Amino acid sequence: LKAGEGGVPSAMEKLNGNIWNVSACNRLVNERNADRRHEKHLRALEATKTMVDNSAPADHPHLRTKSKTKKHQEDRSAQIQLENRILLQKMLSIDTKPSPVSGETLLSQRVPSRSLHGEAQRRELDRITAANQEMLRRLQNARPSMELQALEEKEMDRQGLKYRISQNSTRGRMMKLPMPEQSAGRLSLSKATGSTKLLKDDWEHLSAYELDRQLFDFERVHSSSSQKPAIGPSVSC
């Protein structure tokens, strides 16, 4: 009971239901009533109006199509086509109209070029071309007059001789001088002097007279070999 004015309790509020419509007789009826109340609640939510308008704005098609801009472009294209058609018509009229400076007239009146020395120049060009081809063939088939292997062997002999002379001149104080890259010089030097037993240690024990004799024999053999004619034809163009 609620207290009214003066502390007098007010009458009990009236309920719109009784025991027959508040409670259900079984489970199925209770579920049906609950579904009905839920559907009524959903319909009430759908019919509710919002205080803020959140709907999509109005569509303005003219802002998307831009019909005025398209109309200007079409007018400009039509004007350009008209001008091109007029220009083409003028060009066709100029080409079809007979004129003393037209292409056909100039070609028909052109005098062919003549030359008094054309045939002679052509024959001279053929002769020069044939001579160049012959020279190229001779250069490609020519054999060298100098042998690269012989030059390399002479260089190795010279390096070996220089090393032996420098080593014998500093007999009192031994110096560790570098040897040539290959041992072909030492072998060639031994063959040239006619001795196969002159090795590294043998040169160190030779006297000055014996060393001079070996060098003299080596120079004599080299001078006799250099006077021999070179093998192979010489290239002459």
PDB file of C-alpha atoms in Angstrom:
ATOM      1  CA  LEU A   1       0.000   0.000   0.000  1.00  0.00           C
ATOM      2  CA  LYS A   2       1.168   3.504  -0.822  1.00  0.00           C
ATOM      3  CA  ALA A   3       0.698   6.298   1.656  1.00  0.00           C
ATOM      4  CA  GLY A   4      -1.600   9.043   0.407  1.00  0.00           C
ATOM      5  CA  GLU A   5      -2.178  12.552   1.689  1.00  0.00           C
ATOM      6  CA  GLY A   6      -2.329  12.716   5.457  1.00  0.00           C
ATOM      7  CA  GLY A   7      -0.767   9.281   5.801  1.00  0.00           C
ATOM      8  CA  VAL A   8      -3.893   7.486   4.646  1.00  0.00           C
ATOM      9  CA  PRO A   9      -3.079   4.519   2.486  1.00  0.00           C
ATOM     10  CA  SER A  10      -4.400   4.755  -1.090  1.00  0.00           C
ATOM     11  CA  ALA A  11      -6.378   2.116  -2.869  1.00  0.00           C
ATOM     12  CA  MET A  12      -4.559  -0.818  -4.538  1.00  0.00           C
ATOM     13  CA  GLU A  13      -3.666  -0.299  -8.177  1.00  0.00           C
ATOM     14  CA  LYS A  14      -5.850  -2.144 -10.610  1.00  0.00           C
ATOM     15  CA  LEU A  15      -4.274  -5.016 -12.518  1.00  0.00           C
ATOM     16  CA  ASN A  16      -5.419  -5.813 -16.075  1.00  0.00           C
ATOM     17  CA  GLY A  17      -5.253  -9.498 -15.538  1.00  0.00           C
ATOM     18  CA  ASN A  18      -6.189 -12.314 -13.310  1.00  0.00           C
ATOM     19  CA  ILE A  19      -4.974 -15.750 -12.569  1.00  0.00           C
ATOM     20  CA  TRP A  20      -6.392 -17.059 -15.849  1.00  0.00           C
ATOM     21  CA  ASN A  21      -4.483 -14.720 -18.165  1.00  0.00           C
ATOM     22  CA  VAL A  22      -1.298 -14.366 -16.101  1.00  0.00           C
ATOM     23  CA  SER A  23      -0.466 -18.002 -15.645  1.00  0.00           C
ATOM     24  CA  ALA A  24      -0.584 -20.753 -18.233  1.00  0.00           C
ATOM     25  CA  CYS A  25      -2.125 -24.105 -17.887  1.00  0.00           C
ATOM     26  CA  ASN A  26       0.754 -25.959 -19.585  1.00  0.00           C
ATOM     27  CA  ARG A  27       4.140 -25.491 -21.256  1.00  0.00           C
ATOM     28  CA  LEU A  28       2.898 -25.126 -24.848  1.00  0.00           C
ATOM     29  CA  VAL A  29       0.498 -22.359 -23.988  1.00  0.00           C
ATOM     30  CA  ASN A  30       3.221 -20.565 -22.040  1.00  0.00           C
ATOM     31  CA  GLU A  31       5.621 -20.728 -25.026  1.00  0.00           C
ATOM     32  CA  ARG A  32       2.928 -19.437 -27.400  1.00  0.00           C
ATOM     33  CA  ASN A  33       2.212 -16.507 -25.107  1.00  0.00           C
ATOM     34  CA  ALA A  34       5.929 -15.709 -24.832  1.00  0.00           C
ATOM     35  CA  ASP A  35       6.339 -15.751 -28.637  1.00  0.00           C
ATOM     36  CA  ARG A  36       3.337 -13.473 -29.035  1.00  0.00           C
ATOM     37  CA  ARG A  37       4.756 -10.985 -26.549  1.00  0.00           C
ATOM     38  CA  HIS A  38       8.153 -11.057 -28.283  1.00  0.00           C
ATOM     39  CA  GLU A  39       6.628 -10.402 -31.707  1.00  0.00           C
ATOM     40  CA  LYS A  40       4.638  -7.518 -30.276  1.00  0.00           C
ATOM     41  CA  HIS A  41       7.827  -6.097 -28.829  1.00  0.00           C
ATOM     42  CA  LEU A  42       9.646  -6.370 -32.183  1.00  0.00           C
ATOM     43  CA  ARG A  43       6.802  -4.605 -34.011  1.00  0.00           C
ATOM     44  CA  ALA A  44       6.927  -1.840 -31.457  1.00  0.00           C
ATOM     45  CA  LEU A  45      10.693  -1.439 -32.017  1.00  0.00           C
ATOM     46  CA  GLU A  46      10.243  -1.284 -35.785  1.00  0.00           C
ATOM     47  CA  ALA A  47       7.550   1.373 -35.480  1.00  0.00           C
ATOM     48  CA  THR A  48       9.660   3.511 -33.185  1.00  0.00           C
ATOM     49  CA  LYS A  49      10.662   6.876 -34.675  1.00  0.00           C
ATOM     50  CA  THR A  50      14.165   8.221 -34.090  1.00  0.00           C
ATOM     51  CA  MET A  51      14.901  11.723 -32.882  1.00  0.00           C
ATOM     52  CA  VAL A  52      17.781  12.123 -35.401  1.00  0.00           C
ATOM     53  CA  ASP A  53      17.279  11.703 -39.176  1.00  0.00           C
ATOM     54  CA  ASN A  54      19.912   9.159 -40.257  1.00  0.00           C
ATOM     55  CA  SER A  55      18.461   8.317 -43.663  1.00  0.00           C
ATOM     56  CA  ALA A  56      20.474   8.628 -46.901  1.00  0.00           C
ATOM     57  CA  PRO A  57      20.562  12.075 -48.513  1.00  0.00           C
ATOM     58  CA  ALA A  58      18.580  12.816 -51.618  1.00  0.00           C
ATOM     59  CA  ASP A  59      20.123  11.729 -54.902  1.00  0.00           C
ATOM     60  CA  HIS A  60      20.957  14.422 -57.516  1.00  0.00           C
ATOM     61  CA  PRO A  61      21.600  12.729 -60.882  1.00  0.00           C
ATOM     62  CA  HIS A  62      22.505  15.968 -62.678  1.00  0.00           C
ATOM     63  CA  LEU A  63      25.619  16.292 -60.507  1.00  0.00           C
ATOM     64  CA  ARG A  64      26.874  12.878 -61.625  1.00  0.00           C
ATOM     65  CA  THR A  65      26.071  12.937 -65.334  1.00  0.00           C
ATOM     66  CA  LYS A  66      27.248  16.523 -66.088  1.00  0.00           C
ATOM     67  CA  SER A  67      25.052  16.820 -69.131  1.00  0.00           C
ATOM     68  CA  LYS A  68      26.103  20.409 -69.844  1.00  0.00           C
ATOM     69  CA  THR A  69      29.782  19.455 -70.072  1.00  0.00           C
ATOM     70  CA  LYS A  70      28.953  16.581 -72.407  1.00  0.00           C
ATOM     71  CA  LYS A  71      26.896  18.926 -74.574  1.00  0.00           C
ATOM     72  CA  HIS A  72      29.850  21.322 -74.913  1.00  0.00           C
ATOM     73  CA  GLN A  73      32.162  18.450 -75.862  1.00  0.00           C
ATOM     74  CA  GLU A  74      29.752  17.178 -78.507  1.00  0.00           C
ATOM     75  CA  ASP A  75      29.412  20.647 -80.002  1.00  0.00           C
ATOM     76  CA  ARG A  76      33.195  21.046 -80.136  1.00  0.00           C
ATOM     77  CA  SER A  77      33.633  17.641 -81.801  1.00  0.00           C
ATOM     78  CA  ALA A  78      31.005  18.483 -84.399  1.00  0.00           C
ATOM     79  CA  GLN A  79      32.735  21.777 -85.179  1.00  0.00           C
ATOM     80  CA  ILE A  80      36.123  20.072 -85.583  1.00  0.00           C
ATOM     81  CA  GLN A  81      34.664  17.453 -87.916  1.00  0.00           C
ATOM     82  CA  LEU A  82      33.066  20.164 -90.039  1.00  0.00           C
ATOM     83  CA  GLU A  83      36.355  22.053 -90.347  1.00  0.00           C
ATOM     84  CA  ASN A  84      38.226  18.859 -91.230  1.00  0.00           C
ATOM     85  CA  ARG A  85      35.683  18.026 -93.903  1.00  0.00           C
ATOM     86  CA  ILE A  86      36.026  21.488 -95.445  1.00  0.00           C
ATOM     87  CA  LEU A  87      39.837  21.232 -95.421  1.00  0.00           C
ATOM     88  CA  LEU A  88      39.730  17.777 -97.011  1.00  0.00           C
ATOM     89  CA  GLN A  89      37.441  19.042 -99.741  1.00  0.00           C
ATOM     90  CA  LYS A  90      39.843  21.875-100.521  1.00  0.00           C
ATOM     91  CA  MET A  91      42.802  19.471-100.702  1.00  0.00           C
ATOM     92  CA  LEU A  92      40.913  17.148-103.035  1.00  0.00           C
ATOM     93  CA  SER A  93      40.011  20.029-105.306  1.00  0.00           C
ATOM     94  CA  ILE A  94      43.657  21.134-105.429  1.00  0.00           C
ATOM     95  CA  ASP A  95      44.871  17.609-106.265  1.00  0.00           C
ATOM     96  CA  THR A  96      42.303  16.970-108.964  1.00  0.00           C
ATOM     97  CA  LYS A  97      42.649  20.360-110.644  1.00  0.00           C
ATOM     98  CA  PRO A  98      45.283  20.360-113.435  1.00  0.00           C
ATOM     99  CA  SER A  99      48.288  22.524-112.562  1.00  0.00           C
ATOM    100  CA  PRO A 100      51.728  23.118-114.122  1.00  0.00           C
ATOM    101  CA  VAL A 101      53.370  22.365-110.784  1.00  0.00           C
ATOM    102  CA  SER A 102      51.477  19.150-110.037  1.00  0.00           C
ATOM    103  CA  GLY A 103      53.345  15.941-109.326  1.00  0.00           C
ATOM    104  CA  GLU A 104      52.391  14.188-112.553  1.00  0.00           C
ATOM    105  CA  THR A 105      53.403  17.163-114.681  1.00  0.00           C
ATOM    106  CA  LEU A 106      56.781  17.526-112.997  1.00  0.00           C
ATOM    107  CA  LEU A 107      57.517  13.805-113.298  1.00  0.00           C
ATOM    108  CA  SER A 108      56.624  13.772-116.976  1.00  0.00           C
ATOM    109  CA  GLN A 109      58.831  16.790-117.721  1.00  0.00           C
ATOM    110  CA  ARG A 110      61.826  15.635-115.690  1.00  0.00           C
ATOM    111  CA  VAL A 111      64.964  14.912-117.726  1.00  0.00           C
ATOM    112  CA  PRO A 112      66.839  11.748-116.675  1.00  0.00           C
ATOM    113  CA  SER A 113      70.343  12.361-115.356  1.00  0.00           C
ATOM    114  CA  ARG A 114      73.270  11.506-117.606  1.00  0.00           C
ATOM    115  CA  SER A 115      76.986  11.010-116.938  1.00  0.00           C
ATOM    116  CA  LEU A 116      79.907  10.785-119.356  1.00  0.00           C
ATOM    117  CA  HIS A 117      82.074   8.814-116.935  1.00  0.00           C
ATOM    118  CA  GLY A 118      79.430   6.600-115.342  1.00  0.00           C
ATOM    119  CA  GLU A 119      80.552   3.385-117.034  1.00  0.00           C
ATOM    120  CA  ALA A 120      84.241   4.048-116.374  1.00  0.00           C
ATOM    121  CA  GLN A 121      83.579   4.824-112.731  1.00  0.00           C
ATOM    122  CA  ARG A 122      81.590   1.609-112.367  1.00  0.00           C
ATOM    123  CA  ARG A 123      84.425  -0.452-113.859  1.00  0.00           C
ATOM    124  CA  GLU A 124      86.956   1.260-111.576  1.00  0.00           C
ATOM    125  CA  LEU A 125      84.798   0.508-108.547  1.00  0.00           C
ATOM    126  CA  ASP A 126      84.580  -3.158-109.536  1.00  0.00           C
ATOM    127  CA  ARG A 127      88.358  -3.325-109.964  1.00  0.00           C
ATOM    128  CA  ILE A 128      89.011  -1.751-106.556  1.00  0.00           C
ATOM    129  CA  THR A 129      86.539  -4.114-104.893  1.00  0.00           C
ATOM    130  CA  ALA A 130      88.171  -7.156-106.484  1.00  0.00           C
ATOM    131  CA  ALA A 131      91.646  -5.953-105.455  1.00  0.00           C
ATOM    132  CA  ASN A 132      90.506  -5.435-101.884  1.00  0.00           C
ATOM    133  CA  GLN A 133      89.007  -8.898-101.766  1.00  0.00           C
ATOM    134  CA  GLU A 134      92.238 -10.407-103.107  1.00  0.00           C
ATOM    135  CA  MET A 135      94.321  -8.507-100.527  1.00  0.00           C
ATOM    136  CA  LEU A 136      92.020  -9.678 -97.747  1.00  0.00           C
ATOM    137  CA  ARG A 137      92.358 -13.280 -98.894  1.00  0.00           C
ATOM    138  CA  ARG A 138      96.164 -13.015 -98.981  1.00  0.00           C
ATOM    139  CA  LEU A 139      96.257 -11.490 -95.505  1.00  0.00           C
ATOM    140  CA  GLN A 140      94.064 -14.239 -94.130  1.00  0.00           C
ATOM    141  CA  ASN A 141      96.151 -17.023 -95.703  1.00  0.00           C
ATOM    142  CA  ALA A 142      99.622 -15.527 -95.049  1.00  0.00           C
ATOM    143  CA  ARG A 143     101.889 -17.282 -92.555  1.00  0.00           C
ATOM    144  CA  PRO A 144     104.009 -15.287 -90.090  1.00  0.00           C
ATOM    145  CA  SER A 145     107.729 -14.850 -90.768  1.00  0.00           C
ATOM    146  CA  MET A 146     108.644 -14.950 -87.057  1.00  0.00           C
ATOM    147  CA  GLU A 147     107.971 -17.736 -84.600  1.00  0.00           C
ATOM    148  CA  LEU A 148     106.618 -16.728 -81.237  1.00  0.00           C
ATOM    149  CA  GLN A 149     107.928 -19.866 -79.554  1.00  0.00           C
ATOM    150  CA  ALA A 150     111.492 -19.125 -80.667  1.00  0.00           C
ATOM    151  CA  LEU A 151     111.271 -15.581 -79.343  1.00  0.00           C
ATOM    152  CA  GLU A 152     110.034 -16.847 -75.993  1.00  0.00           C
ATOM    153  CA  GLU A 153     112.912 -19.341 -75.789  1.00  0.00           C
ATOM    154  CA  LYS A 154     115.444 -16.597 -76.546  1.00  0.00           C
ATOM    155  CA  GLU A 155     113.939 -14.424 -73.844  1.00  0.00           C
ATOM    156  CA  MET A 156     114.180 -17.255 -71.324  1.00  0.00           C
ATOM    157  CA  ASP A 157     117.826 -17.837 -72.305  1.00  0.00           C
ATOM    158  CA  ARG A 158     118.569 -14.165 -71.817  1.00  0.00           C
ATOM    159  CA  GLN A 159     116.894 -14.138 -68.421  1.00  0.00           C
ATOM    160  CA  GLY A 160     118.839 -17.234 -67.349  1.00  0.00           C
ATOM    161  CA  LEU A 161     122.146 -15.765 -68.529  1.00  0.00           C
ATOM    162  CA  LYS A 162     121.476 -12.504 -66.705  1.00  0.00           C
ATOM    163  CA  TYR A 163     120.699 -14.385 -63.533  1.00  0.00           C
ATOM    164  CA  ARG A 164     123.883 -16.490 -63.734  1.00  0.00           C
ATOM    165  CA  ILE A 165     126.088 -13.484 -64.392  1.00  0.00           C
ATOM    166  CA  SER A 166     124.623 -11.550 -61.484  1.00  0.00           C
ATOM    167  CA  GLN A 167     124.903 -14.585 -59.213  1.00  0.00           C
ATOM    168  CA  ASN A 168     128.553 -15.249 -60.130  1.00  0.00           C
ATOM    169  CA  SER A 169     129.516 -11.584 -59.714  1.00  0.00           C
ATOM    170  CA  THR A 170     128.303 -11.624 -56.094  1.00  0.00           C
ATOM    171  CA  ARG A 171     130.010 -14.842 -55.068  1.00  0.00           C
ATOM    172  CA  GLY A 172     131.376 -13.309 -51.868  1.00  0.00           C
ATOM    173  CA  ARG A 173     127.894 -12.382 -50.626  1.00  0.00           C
ATOM    174  CA  MET A 174     125.155 -14.674 -51.816  1.00  0.00           C
ATOM    175  CA  MET A 175     122.009 -12.887 -52.919  1.00  0.00           C
ATOM    176  CA  LYS A 176     118.612 -14.490 -53.208  1.00  0.00           C
ATOM    177  CA  LEU A 177     117.696 -13.235 -56.648  1.00  0.00           C
ATOM    178  CA  PRO A 178     114.392 -14.373 -58.199  1.00  0.00           C
ATOM    179  CA  MET A 179     114.559 -17.050 -60.837  1.00  0.00           C
ATOM    180  CA  PRO A 180     112.690 -16.786 -64.159  1.00  0.00           C
ATOM    181  CA  GLU A 181     109.100 -17.922 -64.231  1.00  0.00           C
ATOM    182  CA  GLN A 182     109.954 -21.111 -66.155  1.00  0.00           C
ATOM    183  CA  SER A 183     112.952 -23.386 -66.174  1.00  0.00           C
ATOM    184  CA  ALA A 184     113.068 -23.521 -69.981  1.00  0.00           C
ATOM    185  CA  GLY A 185     115.828 -20.900 -70.045  1.00  0.00           C
ATOM    186  CA  ARG A 186     118.174 -22.999 -67.978  1.00  0.00           C
ATOM    187  CA  LEU A 187     117.566 -26.079 -70.094  1.00  0.00           C
ATOM    188  CA  SER A 188     117.997 -24.125 -73.323  1.00  0.00           C
ATOM    189  CA  LEU A 189     121.201 -22.571 -71.997  1.00  0.00           C
ATOM    190  CA  SER A 190     122.584 -26.005 -71.156  1.00  0.00           C
ATOM    191  CA  LYS A 191     121.697 -27.292 -74.615  1.00  0.00           C
ATOM    192  CA  ALA A 192     123.264 -24.261 -76.293  1.00  0.00           C
ATOM    193  CA  THR A 193     126.564 -24.651 -74.437  1.00  0.00           C
ATOM    194  CA  GLY A 194     126.684 -28.396 -75.144  1.00  0.00           C
ATOM    195  CA  SER A 195     126.656 -29.371 -71.471  1.00  0.00           C
ATOM    196  CA  THR A 196     123.849 -31.153 -69.690  1.00  0.00           C
ATOM    197  CA  LYS A 197     125.408 -31.018 -66.217  1.00  0.00           C
ATOM    198  CA  LEU A 198     125.468 -27.244 -65.667  1.00  0.00           C
ATOM    199  CA  LEU A 199     122.916 -26.810 -62.956  1.00  0.00           C
ATOM    200  CA  LYS A 200     122.425 -24.112 -60.354  1.00  0.00           C
ATOM    201  CA  ASP A 201     125.248 -25.250 -58.083  1.00  0.00           C
ATOM    202  CA  ASP A 202     127.696 -25.791 -60.999  1.00  0.00           C
ATOM    203  CA  TRP A 203     127.584 -22.135 -62.030  1.00  0.00           C
ATOM    204  CA  GLU A 204     128.567 -21.048 -58.539  1.00  0.00           C
ATOM    205  CA  HIS A 205     131.793 -23.141 -58.579  1.00  0.00           C
ATOM    206  CA  LEU A 206     133.004 -21.971 -62.010  1.00  0.00           C
ATOM    207  CA  SER A 207     135.999 -19.701 -62.165  1.00  0.00           C
ATOM    208  CA  ALA A 208     136.102 -16.437 -64.062  1.00  0.00           C
ATOM    209  CA  TYR A 209     137.958 -18.041 -67.000  1.00  0.00           C
ATOM    210  CA  GLU A 210     135.502 -20.936 -67.240  1.00  0.00           C
ATOM    211  CA  LEU A 211     132.540 -18.573 -66.997  1.00  0.00           C
ATOM    212  CA  ASP A 212     133.936 -16.405 -69.810  1.00  0.00           C
ATOM    213  CA  ARG A 213     134.445 -19.501 -71.931  1.00  0.00           C
ATOM    214  CA  GLN A 214     130.873 -20.666 -71.352  1.00  0.00           C
ATOM    215  CA  LEU A 215     129.523 -17.224 -72.237  1.00  0.00           C
ATOM    216  CA  PHE A 216     131.655 -17.099 -75.394  1.00  0.00           C
ATOM    217  CA  ASP A 217     130.351 -20.486 -76.541  1.00  0.00           C
ATOM    218  CA  PHE A 218     126.789 -19.407 -75.788  1.00  0.00           C
ATOM    219  CA  GLU A 219     127.141 -16.194 -77.826  1.00  0.00           C
ATOM    220  CA  ARG A 220     128.735 -18.077 -80.729  1.00  0.00           C
ATOM    221  CA  VAL A 221     125.870 -20.589 -80.860  1.00  0.00           C
ATOM    222  CA  HIS A 222     123.289 -17.803 -80.736  1.00  0.00           C
ATOM    223  CA  SER A 223     125.004 -15.797 -83.474  1.00  0.00           C
ATOM    224  CA  SER A 224     125.115 -18.843 -85.758  1.00  0.00           C
ATOM    225  CA  SER A 225     121.427 -19.614 -85.111  1.00  0.00           C
ATOM    226  CA  SER A 226     120.365 -16.002 -85.771  1.00  0.00           C
ATOM    227  CA  GLN A 227     122.087 -16.005 -89.196  1.00  0.00           C
ATOM    228  CA  LYS A 228     119.849 -18.836 -90.448  1.00  0.00           C
ATOM    229  CA  PRO A 229     117.104 -17.715 -92.873  1.00  0.00           C
ATOM    230  CA  ALA A 230     113.617 -17.404 -91.404  1.00  0.00           C
ATOM    231  CA  ILE A 231     111.164 -20.136 -92.284  1.00  0.00           C
ATOM    232  CA  GLY A 232     107.930 -19.076 -93.922  1.00  0.00           C
ATOM    233  CA  PRO A 233     106.973 -16.638 -96.669  1.00  0.00           C
ATOM    234  CA  SER A 234     107.052 -12.942 -95.987  1.00  0.00           C
ATOM    235  CA  VAL A 235     103.851 -10.984 -96.224  1.00  0.00           C
ATOM    236  CA  SER A 236     103.796  -8.376 -98.963  1.00  0.00           C
ATOM    237  CA  CYS A 237     100.773  -6.422 -99.996  1.00  0.00           C
TER     238      CYS A 237
END
